[in-house]
PDB file of C-alpha atoms in Angstrom:
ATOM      1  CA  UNK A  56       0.000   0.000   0.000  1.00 77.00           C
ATOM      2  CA  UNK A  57       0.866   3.398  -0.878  1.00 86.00           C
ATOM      3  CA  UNK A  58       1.850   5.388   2.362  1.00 92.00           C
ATOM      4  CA  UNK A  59       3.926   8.486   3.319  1.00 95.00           C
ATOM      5  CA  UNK A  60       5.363   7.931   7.345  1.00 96.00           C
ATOM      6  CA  UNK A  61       6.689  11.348   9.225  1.00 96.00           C
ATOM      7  CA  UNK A  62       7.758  10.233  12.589  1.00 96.00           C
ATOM      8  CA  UNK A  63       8.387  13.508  14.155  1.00 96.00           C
ATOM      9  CA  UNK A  64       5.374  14.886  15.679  1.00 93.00           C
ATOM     10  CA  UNK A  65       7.314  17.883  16.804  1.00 95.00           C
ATOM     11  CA  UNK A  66      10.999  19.209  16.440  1.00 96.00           C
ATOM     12  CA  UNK A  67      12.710  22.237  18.060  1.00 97.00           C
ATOM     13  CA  UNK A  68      15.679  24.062  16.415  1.00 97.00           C
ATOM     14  CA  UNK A  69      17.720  27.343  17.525  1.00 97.00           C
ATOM     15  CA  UNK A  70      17.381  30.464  14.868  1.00 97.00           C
ATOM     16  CA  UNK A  71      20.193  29.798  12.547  1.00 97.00           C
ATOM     17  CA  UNK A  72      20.610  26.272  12.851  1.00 97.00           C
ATOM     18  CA  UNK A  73      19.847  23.222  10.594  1.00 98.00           C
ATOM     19  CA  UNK A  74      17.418  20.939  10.912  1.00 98.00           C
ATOM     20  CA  UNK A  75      15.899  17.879   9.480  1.00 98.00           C
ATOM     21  CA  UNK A  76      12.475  16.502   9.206  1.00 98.00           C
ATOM     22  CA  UNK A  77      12.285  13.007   8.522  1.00 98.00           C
ATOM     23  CA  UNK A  78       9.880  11.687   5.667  1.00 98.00           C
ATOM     24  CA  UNK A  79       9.500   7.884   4.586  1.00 98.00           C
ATOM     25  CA  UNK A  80       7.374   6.243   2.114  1.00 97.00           C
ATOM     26  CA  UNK A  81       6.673   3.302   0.819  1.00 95.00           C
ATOM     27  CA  UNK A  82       5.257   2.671  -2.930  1.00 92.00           C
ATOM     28  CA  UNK A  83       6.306  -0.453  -5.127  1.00 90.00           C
ATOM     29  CA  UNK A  84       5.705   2.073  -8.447  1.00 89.00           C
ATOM     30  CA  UNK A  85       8.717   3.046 -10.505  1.00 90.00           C
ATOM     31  CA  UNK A  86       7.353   6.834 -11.142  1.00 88.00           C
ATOM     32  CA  UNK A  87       6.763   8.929  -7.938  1.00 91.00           C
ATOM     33  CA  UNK A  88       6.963  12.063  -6.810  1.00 92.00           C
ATOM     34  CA  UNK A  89       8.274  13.230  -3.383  1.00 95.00           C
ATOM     35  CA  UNK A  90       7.118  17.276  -2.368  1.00 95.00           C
ATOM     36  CA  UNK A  91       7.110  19.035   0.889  1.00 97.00           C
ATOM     37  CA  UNK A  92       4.911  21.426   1.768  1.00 96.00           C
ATOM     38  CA  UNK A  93       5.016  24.032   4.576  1.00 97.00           C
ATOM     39  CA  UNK A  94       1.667  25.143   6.463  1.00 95.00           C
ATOM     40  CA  UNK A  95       2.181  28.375   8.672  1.00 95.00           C
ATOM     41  CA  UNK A  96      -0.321  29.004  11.581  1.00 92.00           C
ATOM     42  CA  UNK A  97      -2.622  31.107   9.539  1.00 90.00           C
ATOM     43  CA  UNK A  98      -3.397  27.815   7.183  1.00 89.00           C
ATOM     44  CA  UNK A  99      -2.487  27.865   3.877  1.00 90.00           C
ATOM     45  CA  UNK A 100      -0.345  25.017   1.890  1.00 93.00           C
ATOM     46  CA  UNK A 101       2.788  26.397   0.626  1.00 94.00           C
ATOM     47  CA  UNK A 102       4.580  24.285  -2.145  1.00 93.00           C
ATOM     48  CA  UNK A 103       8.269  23.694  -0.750  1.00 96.00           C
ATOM     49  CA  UNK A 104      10.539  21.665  -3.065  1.00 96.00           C
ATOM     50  CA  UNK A 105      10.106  18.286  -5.670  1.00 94.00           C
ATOM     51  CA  UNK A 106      12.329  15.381  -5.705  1.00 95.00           C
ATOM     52  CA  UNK A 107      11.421  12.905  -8.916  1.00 92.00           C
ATOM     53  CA  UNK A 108      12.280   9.667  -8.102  1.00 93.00           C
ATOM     54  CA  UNK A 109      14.351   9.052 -11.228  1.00 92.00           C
ATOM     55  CA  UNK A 110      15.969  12.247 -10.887  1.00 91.00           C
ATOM     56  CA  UNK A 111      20.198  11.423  -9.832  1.00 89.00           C
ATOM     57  CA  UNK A 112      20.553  14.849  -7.442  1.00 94.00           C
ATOM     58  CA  UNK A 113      19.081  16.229  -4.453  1.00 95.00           C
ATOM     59  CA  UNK A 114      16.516  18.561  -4.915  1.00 95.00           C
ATOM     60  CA  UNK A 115      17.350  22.124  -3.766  1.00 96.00           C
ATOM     61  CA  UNK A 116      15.384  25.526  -3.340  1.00 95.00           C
ATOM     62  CA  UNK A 117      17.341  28.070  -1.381  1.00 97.00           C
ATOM     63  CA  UNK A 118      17.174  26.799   2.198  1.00 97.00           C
ATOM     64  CA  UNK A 119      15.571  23.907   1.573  1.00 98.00           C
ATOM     65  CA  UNK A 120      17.023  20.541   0.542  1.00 97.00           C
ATOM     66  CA  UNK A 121      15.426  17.369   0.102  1.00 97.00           C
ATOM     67  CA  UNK A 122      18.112  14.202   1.071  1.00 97.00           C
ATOM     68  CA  UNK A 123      16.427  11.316  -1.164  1.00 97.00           C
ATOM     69  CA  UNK A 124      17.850   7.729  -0.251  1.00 96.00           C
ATOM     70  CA  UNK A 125      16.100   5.812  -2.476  1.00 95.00           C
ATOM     71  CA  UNK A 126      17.119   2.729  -1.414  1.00 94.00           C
ATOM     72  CA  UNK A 127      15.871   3.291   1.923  1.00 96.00           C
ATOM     73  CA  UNK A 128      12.624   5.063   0.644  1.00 96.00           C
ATOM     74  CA  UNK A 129      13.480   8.372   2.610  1.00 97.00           C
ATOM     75  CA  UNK A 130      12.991  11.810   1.642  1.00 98.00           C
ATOM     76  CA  UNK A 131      13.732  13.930   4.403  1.00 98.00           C
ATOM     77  CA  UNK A 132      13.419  17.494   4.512  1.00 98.00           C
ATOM     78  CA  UNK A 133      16.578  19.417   5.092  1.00 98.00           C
ATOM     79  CA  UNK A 134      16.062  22.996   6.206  1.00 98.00           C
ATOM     80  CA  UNK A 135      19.624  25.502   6.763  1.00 96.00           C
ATOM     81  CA  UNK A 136      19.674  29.108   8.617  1.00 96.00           C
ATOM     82  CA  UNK A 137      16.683  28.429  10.317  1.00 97.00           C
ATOM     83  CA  UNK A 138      14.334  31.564  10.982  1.00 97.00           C
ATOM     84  CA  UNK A 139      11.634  32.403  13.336  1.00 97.00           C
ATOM     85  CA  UNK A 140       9.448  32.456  10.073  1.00 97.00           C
ATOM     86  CA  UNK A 141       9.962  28.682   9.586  1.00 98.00           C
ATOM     87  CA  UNK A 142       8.145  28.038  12.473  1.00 98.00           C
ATOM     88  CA  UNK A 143       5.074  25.886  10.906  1.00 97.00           C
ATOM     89  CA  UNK A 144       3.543  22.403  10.227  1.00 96.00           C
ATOM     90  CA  UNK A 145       5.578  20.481   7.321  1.00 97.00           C
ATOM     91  CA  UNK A 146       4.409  18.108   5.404  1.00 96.00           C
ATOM     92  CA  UNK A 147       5.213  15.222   3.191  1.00 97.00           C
ATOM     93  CA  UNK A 148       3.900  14.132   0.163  1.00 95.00           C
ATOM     94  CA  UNK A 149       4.160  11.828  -2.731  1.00 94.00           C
ATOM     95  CA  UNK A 150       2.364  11.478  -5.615  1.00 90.00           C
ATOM     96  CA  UNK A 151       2.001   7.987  -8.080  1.00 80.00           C
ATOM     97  CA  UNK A 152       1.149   8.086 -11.805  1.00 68.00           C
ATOM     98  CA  UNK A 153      -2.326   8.946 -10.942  1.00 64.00           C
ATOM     99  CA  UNK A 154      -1.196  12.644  -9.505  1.00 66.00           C
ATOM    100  CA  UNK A 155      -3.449  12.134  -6.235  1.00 78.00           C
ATOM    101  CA  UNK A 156      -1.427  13.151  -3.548  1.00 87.00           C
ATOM    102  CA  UNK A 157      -1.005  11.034  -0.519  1.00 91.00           C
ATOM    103  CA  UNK A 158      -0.079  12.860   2.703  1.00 93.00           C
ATOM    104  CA  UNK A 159       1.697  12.223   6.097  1.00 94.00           C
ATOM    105  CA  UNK A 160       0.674  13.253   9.169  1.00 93.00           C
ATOM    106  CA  UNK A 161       3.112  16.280   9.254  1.00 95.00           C
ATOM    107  CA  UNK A 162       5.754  17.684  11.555  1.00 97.00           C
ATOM    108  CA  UNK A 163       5.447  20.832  13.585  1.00 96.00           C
ATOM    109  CA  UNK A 164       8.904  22.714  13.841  1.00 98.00           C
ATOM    110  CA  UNK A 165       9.097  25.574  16.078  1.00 98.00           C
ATOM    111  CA  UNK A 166      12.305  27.339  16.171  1.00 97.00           C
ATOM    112  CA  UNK A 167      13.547  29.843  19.105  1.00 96.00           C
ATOM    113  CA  UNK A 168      15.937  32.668  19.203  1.00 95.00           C
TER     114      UNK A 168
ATOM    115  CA  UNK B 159      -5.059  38.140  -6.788  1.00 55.00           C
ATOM    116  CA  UNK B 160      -4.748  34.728  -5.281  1.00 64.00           C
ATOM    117  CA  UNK B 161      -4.147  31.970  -7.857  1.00 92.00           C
ATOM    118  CA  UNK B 162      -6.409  29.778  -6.177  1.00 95.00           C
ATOM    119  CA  UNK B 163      -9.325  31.413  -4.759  1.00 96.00           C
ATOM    120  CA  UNK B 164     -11.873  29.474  -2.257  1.00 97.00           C
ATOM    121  CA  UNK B 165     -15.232  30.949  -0.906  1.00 96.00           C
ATOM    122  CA  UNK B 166     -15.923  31.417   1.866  1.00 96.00           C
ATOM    123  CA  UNK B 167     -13.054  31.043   3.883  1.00 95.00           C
ATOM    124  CA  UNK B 168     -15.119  30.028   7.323  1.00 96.00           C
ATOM    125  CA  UNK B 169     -18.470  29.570   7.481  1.00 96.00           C
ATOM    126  CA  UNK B 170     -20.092  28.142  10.840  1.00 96.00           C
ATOM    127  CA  UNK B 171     -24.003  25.930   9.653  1.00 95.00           C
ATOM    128  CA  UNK B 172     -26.220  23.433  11.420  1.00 96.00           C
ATOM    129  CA  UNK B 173     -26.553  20.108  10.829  1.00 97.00           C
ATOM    130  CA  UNK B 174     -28.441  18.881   8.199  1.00 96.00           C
ATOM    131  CA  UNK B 175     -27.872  22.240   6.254  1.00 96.00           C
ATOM    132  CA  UNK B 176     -26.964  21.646   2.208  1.00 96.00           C
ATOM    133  CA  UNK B 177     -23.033  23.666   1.868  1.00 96.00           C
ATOM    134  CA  UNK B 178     -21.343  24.609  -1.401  1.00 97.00           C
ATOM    135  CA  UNK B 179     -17.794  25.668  -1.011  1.00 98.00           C
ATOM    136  CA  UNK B 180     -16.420  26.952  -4.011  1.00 97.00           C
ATOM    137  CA  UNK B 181     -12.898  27.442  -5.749  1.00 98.00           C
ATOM    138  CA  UNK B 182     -12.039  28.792  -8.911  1.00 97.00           C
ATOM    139  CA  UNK B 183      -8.239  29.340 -10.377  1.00 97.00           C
ATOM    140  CA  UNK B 184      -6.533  31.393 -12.965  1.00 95.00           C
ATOM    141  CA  UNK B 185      -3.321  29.236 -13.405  1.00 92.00           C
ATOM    142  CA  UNK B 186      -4.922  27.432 -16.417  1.00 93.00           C
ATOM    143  CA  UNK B 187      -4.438  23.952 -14.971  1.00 93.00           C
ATOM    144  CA  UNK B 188      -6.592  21.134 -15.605  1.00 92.00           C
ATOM    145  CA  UNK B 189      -6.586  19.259 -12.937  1.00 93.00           C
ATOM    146  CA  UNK B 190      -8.455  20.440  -9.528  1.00 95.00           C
ATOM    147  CA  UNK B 191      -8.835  19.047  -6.131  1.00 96.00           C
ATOM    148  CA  UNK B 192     -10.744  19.228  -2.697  1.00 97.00           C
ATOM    149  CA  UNK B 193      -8.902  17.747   0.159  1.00 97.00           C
ATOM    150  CA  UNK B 194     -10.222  18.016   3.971  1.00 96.00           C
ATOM    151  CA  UNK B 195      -7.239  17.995   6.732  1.00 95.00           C
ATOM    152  CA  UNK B 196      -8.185  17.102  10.340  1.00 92.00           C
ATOM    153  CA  UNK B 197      -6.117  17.449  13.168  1.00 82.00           C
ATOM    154  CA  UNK B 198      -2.986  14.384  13.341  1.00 76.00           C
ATOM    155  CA  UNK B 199      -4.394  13.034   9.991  1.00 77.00           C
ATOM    156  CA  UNK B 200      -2.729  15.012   7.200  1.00 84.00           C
ATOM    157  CA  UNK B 201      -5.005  16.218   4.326  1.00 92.00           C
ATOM    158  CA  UNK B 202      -6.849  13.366   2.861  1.00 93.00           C
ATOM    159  CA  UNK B 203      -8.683  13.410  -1.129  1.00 93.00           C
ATOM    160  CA  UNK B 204     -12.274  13.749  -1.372  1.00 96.00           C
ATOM    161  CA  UNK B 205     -12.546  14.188  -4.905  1.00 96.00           C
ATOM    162  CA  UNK B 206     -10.633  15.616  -8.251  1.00 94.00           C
ATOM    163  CA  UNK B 207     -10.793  16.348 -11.448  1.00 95.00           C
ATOM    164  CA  UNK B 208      -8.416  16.243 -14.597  1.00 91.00           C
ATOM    165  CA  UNK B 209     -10.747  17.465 -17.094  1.00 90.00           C
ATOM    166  CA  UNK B 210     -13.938  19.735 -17.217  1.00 89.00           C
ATOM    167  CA  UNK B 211     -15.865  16.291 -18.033  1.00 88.00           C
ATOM    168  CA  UNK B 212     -13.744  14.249 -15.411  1.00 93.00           C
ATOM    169  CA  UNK B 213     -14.865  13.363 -11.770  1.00 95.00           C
ATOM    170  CA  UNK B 214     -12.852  10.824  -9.556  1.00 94.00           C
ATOM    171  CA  UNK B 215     -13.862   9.870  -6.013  1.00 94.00           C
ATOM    172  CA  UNK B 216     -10.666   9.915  -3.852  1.00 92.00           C
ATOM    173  CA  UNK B 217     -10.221   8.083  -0.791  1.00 89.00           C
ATOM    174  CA  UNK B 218     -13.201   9.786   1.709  1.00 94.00           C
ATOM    175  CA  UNK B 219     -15.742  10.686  -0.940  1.00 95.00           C
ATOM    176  CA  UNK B 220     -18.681   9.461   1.173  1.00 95.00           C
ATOM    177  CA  UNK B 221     -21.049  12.364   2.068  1.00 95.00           C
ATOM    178  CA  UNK B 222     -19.631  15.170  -0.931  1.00 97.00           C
ATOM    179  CA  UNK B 223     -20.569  15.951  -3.773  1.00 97.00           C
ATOM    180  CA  UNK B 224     -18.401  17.811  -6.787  1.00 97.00           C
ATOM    181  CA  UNK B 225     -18.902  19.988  -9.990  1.00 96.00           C
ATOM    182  CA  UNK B 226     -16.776  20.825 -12.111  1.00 96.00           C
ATOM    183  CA  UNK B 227     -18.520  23.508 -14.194  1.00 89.00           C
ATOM    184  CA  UNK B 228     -15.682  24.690 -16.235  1.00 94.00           C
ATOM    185  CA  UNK B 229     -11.911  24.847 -16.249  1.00 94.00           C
ATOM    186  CA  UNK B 230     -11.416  27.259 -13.871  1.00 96.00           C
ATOM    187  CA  UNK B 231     -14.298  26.281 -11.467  1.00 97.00           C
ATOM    188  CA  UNK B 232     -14.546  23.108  -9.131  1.00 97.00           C
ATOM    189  CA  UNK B 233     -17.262  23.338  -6.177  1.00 98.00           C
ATOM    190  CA  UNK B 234     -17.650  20.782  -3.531  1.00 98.00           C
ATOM    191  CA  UNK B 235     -20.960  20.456  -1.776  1.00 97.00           C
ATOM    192  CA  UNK B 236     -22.142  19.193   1.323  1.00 96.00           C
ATOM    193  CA  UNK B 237     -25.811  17.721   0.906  1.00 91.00           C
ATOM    194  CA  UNK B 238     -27.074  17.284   3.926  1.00 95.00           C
ATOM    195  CA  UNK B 239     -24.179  18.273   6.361  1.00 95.00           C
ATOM    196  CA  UNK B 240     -22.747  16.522   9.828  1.00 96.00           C
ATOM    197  CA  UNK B 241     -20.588  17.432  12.586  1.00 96.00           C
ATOM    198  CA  UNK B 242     -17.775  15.345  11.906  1.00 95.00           C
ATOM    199  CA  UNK B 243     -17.569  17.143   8.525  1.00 97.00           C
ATOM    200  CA  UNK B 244     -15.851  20.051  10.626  1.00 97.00           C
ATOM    201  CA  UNK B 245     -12.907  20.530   9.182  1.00 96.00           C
ATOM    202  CA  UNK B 246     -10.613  22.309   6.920  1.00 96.00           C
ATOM    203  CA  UNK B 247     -11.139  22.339   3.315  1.00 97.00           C
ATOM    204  CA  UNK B 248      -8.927  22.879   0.575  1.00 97.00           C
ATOM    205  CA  UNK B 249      -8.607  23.004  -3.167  1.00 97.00           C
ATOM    206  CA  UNK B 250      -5.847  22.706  -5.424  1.00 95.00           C
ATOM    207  CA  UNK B 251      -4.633  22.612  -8.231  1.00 95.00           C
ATOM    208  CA  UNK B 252      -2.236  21.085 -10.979  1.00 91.00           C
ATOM    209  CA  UNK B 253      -0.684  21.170 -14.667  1.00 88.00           C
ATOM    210  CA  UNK B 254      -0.938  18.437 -16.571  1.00 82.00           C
ATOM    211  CA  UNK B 255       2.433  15.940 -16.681  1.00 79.00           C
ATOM    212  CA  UNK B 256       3.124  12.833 -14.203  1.00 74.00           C
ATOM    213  CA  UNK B 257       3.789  13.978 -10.383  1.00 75.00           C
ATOM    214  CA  UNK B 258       3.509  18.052 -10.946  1.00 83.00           C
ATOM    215  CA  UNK B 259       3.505  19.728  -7.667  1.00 87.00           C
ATOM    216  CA  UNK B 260      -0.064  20.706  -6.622  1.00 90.00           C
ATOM    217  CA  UNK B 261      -0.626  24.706  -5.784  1.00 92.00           C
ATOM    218  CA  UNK B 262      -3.455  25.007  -2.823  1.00 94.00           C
ATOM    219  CA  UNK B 263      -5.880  27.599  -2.105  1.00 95.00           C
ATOM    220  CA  UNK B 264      -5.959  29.123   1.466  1.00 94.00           C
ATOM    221  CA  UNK B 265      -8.581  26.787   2.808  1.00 95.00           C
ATOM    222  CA  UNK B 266     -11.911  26.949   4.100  1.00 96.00           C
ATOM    223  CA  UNK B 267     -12.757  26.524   7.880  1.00 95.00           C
ATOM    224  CA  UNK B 268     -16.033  24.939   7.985  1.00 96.00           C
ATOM    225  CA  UNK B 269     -17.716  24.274  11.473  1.00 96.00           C
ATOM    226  CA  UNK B 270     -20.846  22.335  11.647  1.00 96.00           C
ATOM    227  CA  UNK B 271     -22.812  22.635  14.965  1.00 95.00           C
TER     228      UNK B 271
END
């Protein structure tokens, strides 16, 4: 069965410092798509970064870098210079042939000065 | 201008009551989505659509309704609502291609007493 697993209910990191939300998932498909999405307090679903599963390098956007391990089916989130503004829920999500998105259960990161 | 509008954004009803939340889009993609997210479960699919003549149930369909009355447009109704149909509702959207990140409106808090 298709599933996405974030283990993390909740993570704390200092302003400035790295951290790393943990995604796994499990699919038996070839084709999949990996995405993280960030939800601030005030709601709304903010498209992160994409990691293709056939695609040979890390997906990066800015401060945000997505460590794929495909052998071990992780795709874990990878967030540098952390800001008070990153404080949110994060998500996990992949997406099969079909382009229905499965989600986990998310992560809430709070991070303190 | 949002690219993904919904309407309203919170609405409070009574049981029993019929509820049409509405989204429209100007990014020009074909495929559209309503997802509900409750607390600890991630967002889960009610239903999408890839095409203006295109409905798919998605995994909690049970109790919706959709329309999708043209490209831009995709309303999901509540027919005869419940209270554990409180919840957040969103709709998104995507281009067409295999695992294209989905772009979300800013949700809909509906509350059903």
């Amino acid at each position: 069965a298709q599933k996405i697993t974030q283990t993390q209910p909740g993570m704390f990191v200092q302003e400035k410092e790295a951290v790393t939300l943990d995604c796994t998932y499990d699919t038996s498909d070839p084709s999949y798509g990996l995405f993280w999405y960030k939800q601030p307090s005030s709601g709304e679903m903010i498209f992160l970064i994409y990691q293709g599963s056939y695609d040979q390098q890390n997906a990066t956007e800015g401060r945000y870098s997505l460590n794929f391990q495909k052998a071990r089916k992780s795709a874990n989130l990878v967030i540098s210079a952390s800001q008070l503004g990153d404080s949110a829920m994060y998500f996990c999500a992949m997406s099969l042939n079909t382009d229905k998105l499965i989600f986990g259960t998310g992560t809430r990161l709070q991070v303190f000065p | 201008d949002a690219d993904v509008t919904q309407t309203p954004r919170n609405r409070i009803t009574k049981t029993g009551k019929r509820i049409m939340l509405e989204c429209s889009q100007t990014k020009g993609h074909d495929r559209m989505y309503w997802y509900r997210q409750d607390p600890g479960l991630g967002l889960r699919l009610i239903y999408y659509s890839f095409d203006v003549k295109d409905i798919n149930k998605g995994e909690i369909s049970d109790g919706y309704s959709v329309s999708r009355q043209a490209q831009a447009k995709f309303s999901l109704s509540l027919e005869s609502a419940i209270p554990n149909q409180t919840a957040l509702y969103f709709c998104a959207t995507s281009p067409l291609g295999a695992n294209q990140p989905q772009h979300f409106g800013d949700g809909t808090r509906l509350s059903i007493l």
